[in-house]
XYZ file of C-alpha atoms in Angstrom:
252
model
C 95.564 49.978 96.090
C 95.519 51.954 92.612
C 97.991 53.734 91.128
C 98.461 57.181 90.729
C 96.113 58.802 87.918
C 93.833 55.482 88.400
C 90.288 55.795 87.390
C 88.954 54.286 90.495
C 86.641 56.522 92.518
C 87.962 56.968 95.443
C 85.867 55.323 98.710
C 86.048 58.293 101.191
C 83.594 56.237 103.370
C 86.180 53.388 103.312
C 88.907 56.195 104.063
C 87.490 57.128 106.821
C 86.206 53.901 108.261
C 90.079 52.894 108.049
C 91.083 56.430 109.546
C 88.888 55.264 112.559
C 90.329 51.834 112.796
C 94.104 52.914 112.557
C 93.149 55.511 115.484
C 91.806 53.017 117.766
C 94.479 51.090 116.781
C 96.713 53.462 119.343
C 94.293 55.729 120.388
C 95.948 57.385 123.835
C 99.289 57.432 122.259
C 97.591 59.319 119.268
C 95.890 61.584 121.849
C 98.649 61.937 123.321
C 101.298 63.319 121.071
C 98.062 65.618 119.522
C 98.147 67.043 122.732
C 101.605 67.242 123.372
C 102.186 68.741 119.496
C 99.620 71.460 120.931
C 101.055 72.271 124.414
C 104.011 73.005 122.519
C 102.606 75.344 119.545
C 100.832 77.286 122.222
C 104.189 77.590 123.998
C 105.735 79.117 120.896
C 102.797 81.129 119.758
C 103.146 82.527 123.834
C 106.749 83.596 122.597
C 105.803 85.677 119.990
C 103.736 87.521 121.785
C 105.532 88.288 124.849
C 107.723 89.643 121.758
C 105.512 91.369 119.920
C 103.849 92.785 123.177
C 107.533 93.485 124.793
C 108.590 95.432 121.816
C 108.006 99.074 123.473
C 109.094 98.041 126.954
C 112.687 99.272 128.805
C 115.783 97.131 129.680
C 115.529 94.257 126.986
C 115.560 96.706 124.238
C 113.767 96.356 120.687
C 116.804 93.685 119.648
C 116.465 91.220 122.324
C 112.452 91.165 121.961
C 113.057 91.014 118.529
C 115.120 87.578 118.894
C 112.132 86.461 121.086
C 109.808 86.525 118.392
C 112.317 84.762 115.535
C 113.225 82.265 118.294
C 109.634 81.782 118.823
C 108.401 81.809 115.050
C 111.391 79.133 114.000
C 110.327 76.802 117.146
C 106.475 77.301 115.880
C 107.881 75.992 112.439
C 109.516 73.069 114.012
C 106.913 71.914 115.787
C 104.581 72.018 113.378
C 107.045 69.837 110.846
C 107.834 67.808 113.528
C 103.847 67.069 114.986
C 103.036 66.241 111.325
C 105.660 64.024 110.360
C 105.261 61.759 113.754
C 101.049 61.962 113.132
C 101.796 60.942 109.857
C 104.191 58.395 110.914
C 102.051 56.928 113.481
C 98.719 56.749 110.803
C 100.850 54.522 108.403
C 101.906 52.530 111.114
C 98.772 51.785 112.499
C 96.739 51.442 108.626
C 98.848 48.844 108.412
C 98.043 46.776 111.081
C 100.567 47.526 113.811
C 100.080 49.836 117.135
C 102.788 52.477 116.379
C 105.141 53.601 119.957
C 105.748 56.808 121.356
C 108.716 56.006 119.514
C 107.209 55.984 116.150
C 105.947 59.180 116.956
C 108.763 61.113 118.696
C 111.198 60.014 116.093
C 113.328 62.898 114.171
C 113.599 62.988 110.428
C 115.612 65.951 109.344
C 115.264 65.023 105.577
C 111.617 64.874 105.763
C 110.598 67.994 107.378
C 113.285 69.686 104.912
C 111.413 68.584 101.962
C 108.043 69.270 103.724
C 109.046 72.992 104.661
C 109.843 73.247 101.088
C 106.760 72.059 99.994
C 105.437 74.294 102.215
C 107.019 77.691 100.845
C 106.062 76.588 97.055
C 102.175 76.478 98.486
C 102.317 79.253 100.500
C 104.478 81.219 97.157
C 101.391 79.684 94.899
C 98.659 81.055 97.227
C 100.069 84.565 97.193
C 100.915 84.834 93.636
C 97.248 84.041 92.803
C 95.826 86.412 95.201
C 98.521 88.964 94.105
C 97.013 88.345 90.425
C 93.423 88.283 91.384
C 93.963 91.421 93.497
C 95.696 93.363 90.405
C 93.481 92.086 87.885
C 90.471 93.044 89.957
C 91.740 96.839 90.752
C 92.600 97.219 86.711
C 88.747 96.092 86.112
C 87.274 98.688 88.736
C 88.276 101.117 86.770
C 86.108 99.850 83.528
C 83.249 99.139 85.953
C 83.437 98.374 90.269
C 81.262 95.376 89.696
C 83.712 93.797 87.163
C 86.619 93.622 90.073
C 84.335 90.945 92.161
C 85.176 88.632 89.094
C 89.030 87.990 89.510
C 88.563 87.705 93.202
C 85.831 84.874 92.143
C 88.603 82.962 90.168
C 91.406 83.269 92.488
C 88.993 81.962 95.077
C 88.292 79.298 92.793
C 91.933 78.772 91.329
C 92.960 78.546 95.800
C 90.319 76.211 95.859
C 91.554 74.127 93.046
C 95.284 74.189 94.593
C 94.257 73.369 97.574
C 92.181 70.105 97.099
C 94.582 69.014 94.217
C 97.970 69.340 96.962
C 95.817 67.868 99.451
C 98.161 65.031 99.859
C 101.138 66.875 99.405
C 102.358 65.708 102.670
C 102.772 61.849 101.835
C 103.927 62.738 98.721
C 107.448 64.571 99.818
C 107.398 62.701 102.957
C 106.827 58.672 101.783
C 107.516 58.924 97.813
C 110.329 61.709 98.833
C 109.203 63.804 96.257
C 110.546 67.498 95.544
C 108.343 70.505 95.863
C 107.720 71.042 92.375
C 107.147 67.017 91.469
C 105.219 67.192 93.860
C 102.555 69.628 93.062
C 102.602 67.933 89.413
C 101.660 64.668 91.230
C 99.226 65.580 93.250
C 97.527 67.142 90.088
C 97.854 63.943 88.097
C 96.634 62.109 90.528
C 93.869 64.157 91.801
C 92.088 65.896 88.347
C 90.781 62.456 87.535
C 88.357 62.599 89.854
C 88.603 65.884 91.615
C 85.067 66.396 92.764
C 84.879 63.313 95.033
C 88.767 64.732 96.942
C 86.655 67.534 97.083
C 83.650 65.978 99.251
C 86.981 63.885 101.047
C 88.462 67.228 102.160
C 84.858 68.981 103.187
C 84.593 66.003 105.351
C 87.387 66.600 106.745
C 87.416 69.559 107.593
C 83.807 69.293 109.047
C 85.371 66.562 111.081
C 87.984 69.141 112.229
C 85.932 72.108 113.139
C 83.106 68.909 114.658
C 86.223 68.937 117.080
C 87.053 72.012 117.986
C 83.213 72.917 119.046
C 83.084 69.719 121.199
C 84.708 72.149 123.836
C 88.418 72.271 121.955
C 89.306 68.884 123.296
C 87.596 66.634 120.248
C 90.805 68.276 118.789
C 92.794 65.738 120.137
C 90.529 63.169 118.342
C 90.061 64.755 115.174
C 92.967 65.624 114.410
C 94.935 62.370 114.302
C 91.613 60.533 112.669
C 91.822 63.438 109.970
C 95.378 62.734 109.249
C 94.757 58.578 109.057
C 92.358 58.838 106.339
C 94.134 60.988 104.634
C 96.938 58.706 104.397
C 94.628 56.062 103.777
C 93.133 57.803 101.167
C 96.268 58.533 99.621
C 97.695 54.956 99.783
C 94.087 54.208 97.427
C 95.354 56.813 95.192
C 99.113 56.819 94.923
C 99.907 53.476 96.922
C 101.449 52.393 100.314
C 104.880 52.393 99.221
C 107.632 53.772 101.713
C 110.369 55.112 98.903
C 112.285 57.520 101.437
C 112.661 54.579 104.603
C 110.763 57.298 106.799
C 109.557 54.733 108.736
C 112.937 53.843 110.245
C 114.346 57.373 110.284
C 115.794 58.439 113.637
């Protein structure tokens, strides 16, 4: 394991080779809380819409349909946090040599998927600054010459890009090191710029692996999706360590 900021190219053949192992590791109770995480995000996706779609309807009135979607949209949020965190749990687990439980999986951190909805805002705050930018900079150019506006669009593209591969581990980093938002998004800079362009053939990969799952009928979902997330964690324990600062192993 290196160090944050190390020089050492990062193996994302060896990543994912160990992704694979962890998986098979535990590969039913993996499959089985992807599925589970799913069910449930469908569930509270269903609520919104009955919401949204219930909005013009008689009897429940606007109010009450209204509460339907916000009860729906905050349960989508928790899921999510919560289907990470246990994934996430579960891949450490396993890279390290043990078959994580249900358990493992199921358990309830509070702290962590506090710090990770943070974490969440400042990317999602980041994202539409930049577009907010590009878009502005882009309308002030049309009016020199309508080709010119393509240009800002270009580099916010690019600048989304670069955000995007460089927080790429963002969810280890507030979850294991118990980092803060903003520390966060430093450290996944410093530890990413070194050697940027090979996190950037990591993350096509796995997002090829992703979408390689969801055209394999929807249900190589259920594979991809936990191998994605264990060699991303093993590629972030080559790059930042396998430390557990924040004990979210144990957290109930």
């Amino acid at each position: 394991m290196t160090a944050a900021g190390s020089t050492a190219p990062l193996p994302i053949g060896g990543s994912i080779s160990r992704g694979w192992q962890a998986f098979t590791r535990a590969p039913w109770v993996f499959v089985g809380f992807t599925l589970l995480g799913l069910v449930l995000t469908f569930f509270t996706q269903w609520l919104q819409d009955l919401g949204s779609n219930g909005g013009d309807s008689e009897g429940f009135g606007a109010i009450g349909w209204g509460l339907v979607v916000v009860i729906g949209l905050v349960l989508n949020v928790l899921v999510s946090l919560w289907m990470n965190i246990g994934l996430f749990r579960g891949a450490w687990i396993a890279l390290s040599g043990r078959k994580p439980s249900w358990d493992d999986f199921f358990r309830w951190d509070g702290n962590a998927m506090g710090r990770l909805f943070l974490m969440a805002l400042l990317l999602l705050g980041v994202n539409i600054l930049i577009l907010i930018i590009a878009g502005l900079s882009g309308a002030l150019l049309s009016l020199i010459r309508f080709e010119l506006s393509a240009l800002p669009l270009l580099a916010g593209l690019l600048v989304m890009i670069y955000v995007g591969v460089t927080q790429m581990f963002h969810l280890p980093l507030v979850i294991a090191r118990g980092d803060s938002p903003v520390p966060a998004f430093k450290a996944g800079r410093q530890g990413v710029d070194p050697q940027f362009f090979g996190v950037l053939g990591f993350g096509a990969l796995m997002i090829l692996i992703v979408l390689l799952g969801v055209l394999i009928f929807g249900v190589g979902l259920l594979v991809a999706a936990p191998v994605v997330i264990c060699s991303l964690v093993a590629a972030y324990q080559h790059l930042f360590g396998s430390d557990d600062r924040t004990g979210f192993l144990q957290a109930n």
